[in-house]
Amino acid sequence: RIHQEAPSEVVATDEFSAELLAAARLEGLLPERTRLTWVITDFTTLYPTYVLKTMDQVIVGHPDLREELLGRGLDPSRVSATLGISVPIPKHAGKRRSYGEVPRVVLGGGAFGGIDLVNVVQQMEASATRPVQVSVLSGGSDQNFRALSRLASRLAKVQLLPFRDTPREVAMDLVAAADVFVSKAGGVA
């Protein structure tokens, strides 16, 4: 379909779509004029070099990541660095005290629930030396959500907030009020 539409540019924001685009280019399935850009939102460069070198432009979230890619032989004119993804949080500043004086941890599991949050919460509970509030943004995994719900009913310190059903404003308030935010690598977090 991309060949039929012949776009001037295609932008990938995850590894899977970047790999598909690289394969299409290498197999001659993309129009010559179509530029490929990969915006890497994770704080890592552990991606296949052939995919990276197939892109016309690679954008990473930090200058250190750019240097890593240049060290792998990528053309400096094709690699750009930003300083993360801008998220407007200032209006949420100062909300810390509205949640009380107990230390607050917010765990983010990512949109697909790729982190074993149950294990993380159990380890936190086992090692806690004083009460701590733990809010869990559990991602889109129903299995993860159910397991966390069962765990939450046994642990008085865990406040469960599923990511899918948590309005963006509420999630940002929680993160802004947290003493610690723990999540997977990713530019949005």
Short mmCIF file of C-alpha atoms in Angstrom, two decimals:
data_model
loop_
_atom_site.label_atom_id
_atom_site.label_comp_id
_atom_site.label_asym_id
_atom_site.label_seq_id
_atom_site.Cartn_x
_atom_site.Cartn_y
_atom_site.Cartn_z
CA ARG A 1 0.00 0.00 0.00
CA ILE A 2 2.86 2.43 0.73
CA HIS A 3 4.15 1.83 -2.80
CA GLN A 4 0.73 2.74 -4.23
CA GLU A 5 0.42 5.94 -2.20
CA ALA A 6 4.08 6.89 -2.78
CA PRO A 7 4.42 9.18 0.27
CA SER A 8 7.34 11.58 0.43
CA GLU A 9 8.11 10.46 3.99
CA VAL A 10 7.17 7.71 6.44
CA VAL A 11 7.90 8.09 10.16
CA ALA A 12 8.26 5.07 12.45
CA THR A 13 8.03 5.42 16.22
CA ASP A 14 8.66 1.83 17.25
CA GLU A 15 11.11 -0.92 16.36
CA PHE A 16 8.61 -3.22 14.66
CA SER A 17 7.40 -0.61 12.17
CA ALA A 18 11.01 0.51 11.54
CA GLU A 19 12.02 -3.09 10.77
CA LEU A 20 9.10 -3.49 8.37
CA LEU A 21 10.03 -0.28 6.58
CA ALA A 22 13.69 -1.30 6.39
CA ALA A 23 12.75 -4.69 4.92
CA ALA A 24 10.44 -3.01 2.38
CA ARG A 25 13.22 -0.65 1.33
CA LEU A 26 15.81 -3.44 1.05
CA GLU A 27 13.41 -5.51 -1.07
CA GLY A 28 12.68 -2.56 -3.37
CA LEU A 29 9.06 -2.25 -2.30
CA LEU A 30 9.24 1.48 -1.50
CA PRO A 31 9.38 4.29 -4.04
CA GLU A 32 12.88 5.77 -4.36
CA ARG A 33 11.65 9.21 -3.28
CA THR A 34 10.15 8.01 0.04
CA ARG A 35 12.26 9.12 3.00
CA LEU A 36 12.24 6.92 6.10
CA THR A 37 12.55 8.49 9.55
CA TRP A 38 12.70 6.58 12.82
CA VAL A 39 11.97 8.48 16.03
CA ILE A 40 13.36 6.32 18.83
CA THR A 41 11.48 7.15 22.02
CA ASP A 42 13.30 4.69 24.27
CA PHE A 43 16.56 5.56 26.00
CA THR A 44 18.47 2.81 24.22
CA THR A 45 20.15 2.10 20.91
CA LEU A 46 19.95 -1.70 21.10
CA TYR A 47 18.40 -2.03 17.67
CA PRO A 48 19.66 -3.84 14.57
CA THR A 49 22.30 -1.77 12.79
CA TYR A 50 20.98 -2.69 9.34
CA VAL A 51 17.61 -1.15 10.26
CA LEU A 52 19.24 2.01 11.58
CA LYS A 53 21.44 2.36 8.48
CA THR A 54 18.42 1.88 6.18
CA MET A 55 16.74 5.00 7.60
CA ASP A 56 17.22 8.41 6.00
CA GLN A 57 16.89 10.02 9.41
CA VAL A 58 17.10 8.65 12.96
CA ILE A 59 15.99 10.90 15.82
CA VAL A 60 16.96 9.96 19.37
CA GLY A 61 16.04 11.50 22.72
CA HIS A 62 19.50 12.41 23.99
CA PRO A 63 22.91 13.48 22.61
CA ASP A 64 24.58 10.46 24.28
CA LEU A 65 22.39 8.13 22.21
CA ARG A 66 23.41 9.98 19.05
CA GLU A 67 27.07 9.40 19.94
CA GLU A 68 26.40 5.67 20.45
CA LEU A 69 24.84 5.44 16.99
CA LEU A 70 27.70 7.34 15.39
CA GLY A 71 30.05 4.85 17.08
CA ARG A 72 28.19 2.09 15.24
CA GLY A 73 28.95 3.70 11.90
CA LEU A 74 25.83 5.72 11.18
CA ASP A 75 26.21 8.81 9.01
CA PRO A 76 26.29 11.89 11.30
CA SER A 77 24.07 13.83 8.86
CA ARG A 78 21.33 11.22 9.36
CA VAL A 79 21.24 11.16 13.17
CA SER A 80 19.62 13.92 15.23
CA ALA A 81 19.24 14.25 18.97
CA THR A 82 16.52 16.03 20.92
CA LEU A 83 16.30 16.33 24.67
CA GLY A 84 13.36 13.99 25.15
CA ILE A 85 9.73 14.50 24.29
CA SER A 86 8.27 17.69 25.65
CA VAL A 87 5.38 17.10 28.04
CA PRO A 88 3.60 20.13 29.56
CA ILE A 89 3.76 19.47 33.31
CA PRO A 90 4.20 22.95 34.89
CA LYS A 91 0.49 23.31 35.75
CA HIS A 92 0.81 20.10 37.78
CA ALA A 93 3.74 21.35 39.85
CA GLY A 94 3.19 21.79 43.57
CA LYS A 95 0.61 19.00 43.97
CA ARG A 96 2.92 16.90 46.17
CA ARG A 97 1.40 17.86 49.51
CA SER A 98 -2.16 17.22 48.35
CA TYR A 99 -1.42 13.49 48.71
CA GLY A 100 -0.06 13.69 52.23
CA GLU A 101 3.31 13.20 53.84
CA VAL A 102 3.75 9.47 53.22
CA PRO A 103 6.38 8.80 50.53
CA ARG A 104 4.67 8.17 47.18
CA VAL A 105 5.90 5.88 44.42
CA VAL A 106 4.23 5.68 41.02
CA LEU A 107 4.92 2.61 38.90
CA GLY A 108 4.27 2.81 35.18
CA GLY A 109 3.98 -0.41 33.23
CA GLY A 110 3.83 1.07 29.75
CA ALA A 111 0.88 0.96 27.40
CA PHE A 112 1.15 -2.81 26.91
CA GLY A 113 1.98 -3.77 30.49
CA GLY A 114 5.42 -5.09 29.60
CA ILE A 115 6.86 -4.84 33.12
CA ASP A 116 6.23 -7.48 35.82
CA LEU A 117 4.60 -4.97 38.15
CA VAL A 118 3.33 -7.64 40.53
CA ASN A 119 6.91 -8.70 41.28
CA VAL A 120 8.01 -5.06 41.65
CA VAL A 121 5.20 -4.33 44.14
CA GLN A 122 5.89 -7.53 46.10
CA GLN A 123 9.60 -6.62 46.36
CA MET A 124 8.71 -3.10 47.49
CA GLU A 125 6.34 -4.46 50.13
CA ALA A 126 8.96 -6.92 51.38
CA SER A 127 11.70 -4.29 51.66
CA ALA A 128 9.65 -1.32 52.92
CA THR A 129 10.88 -0.02 56.27
CA ARG A 130 7.96 2.39 56.64
CA PRO A 131 4.57 2.97 55.02
CA VAL A 132 4.65 4.00 51.37
CA GLN A 133 1.90 4.80 48.92
CA VAL A 134 2.28 2.93 45.64
CA SER A 135 0.12 3.91 42.69
CA VAL A 136 0.30 1.51 39.77
CA LEU A 137 -0.44 2.54 36.20
CA SER A 138 -0.78 -1.02 34.99
CA GLY A 139 -0.82 -0.67 31.21
CA GLY A 140 -3.16 -2.42 28.82
CA SER A 141 -2.51 -5.97 29.95
CA ASP A 142 -5.69 -7.51 31.37
CA GLN A 143 -3.62 -10.30 32.94
CA ASN A 144 -1.37 -7.75 34.66
CA PHE A 145 -4.42 -5.77 35.82
CA ARG A 146 -6.13 -8.84 37.32
CA ALA A 147 -2.96 -9.95 39.12
CA LEU A 148 -2.42 -6.46 40.51
CA SER A 149 -6.06 -6.27 41.61
CA ARG A 150 -5.67 -9.52 43.57
CA LEU A 151 -2.43 -8.25 45.08
CA ALA A 152 -3.92 -4.84 45.94
CA SER A 153 -6.64 -6.49 48.00
CA ARG A 154 -3.93 -8.02 50.22
CA LEU A 155 -1.64 -4.97 50.53
CA ALA A 156 -2.89 -1.86 52.26
CA LYS A 157 -0.08 0.23 50.75
CA VAL A 158 -0.97 -0.29 47.07
CA GLN A 159 -3.31 2.05 45.25
CA LEU A 160 -4.04 0.50 41.86
CA LEU A 161 -4.82 2.76 38.89
CA PRO A 162 -5.05 0.96 35.56
CA PHE A 163 -3.44 2.95 32.75
CA ARG A 164 -6.19 2.27 30.22
CA ASP A 165 -8.87 3.74 32.46
CA THR A 166 -6.84 6.51 34.04
CA PRO A 167 -7.44 9.92 32.44
CA ARG A 168 -4.24 11.60 31.29
CA GLU A 169 -4.73 14.48 33.76
CA VAL A 170 -4.99 12.06 36.70
CA ALA A 171 -1.90 10.13 35.58
CA MET A 172 0.08 13.38 35.23
CA ASP A 173 -1.10 14.55 38.65
CA LEU A 174 0.13 11.27 40.16
CA VAL A 175 3.52 11.50 38.46
CA ALA A 176 3.91 15.18 39.41
CA ALA A 177 3.09 14.36 43.04
CA ALA A 178 5.37 11.32 43.24
CA ASP A 179 8.60 11.19 45.16
CA VAL A 180 9.73 8.48 42.75
CA PHE A 181 8.42 7.49 39.32
CA VAL A 182 9.53 4.05 38.07
CA SER A 183 8.77 2.98 34.53
CA LYS A 184 10.16 1.22 31.52
CA ALA A 185 12.51 3.10 29.24
CA GLY A 186 10.56 5.38 26.97
CA GLY A 187 10.50 8.98 25.87
CA VAL A 188 6.95 9.77 26.91
CA ALA A 189 7.50 8.68 30.53
#
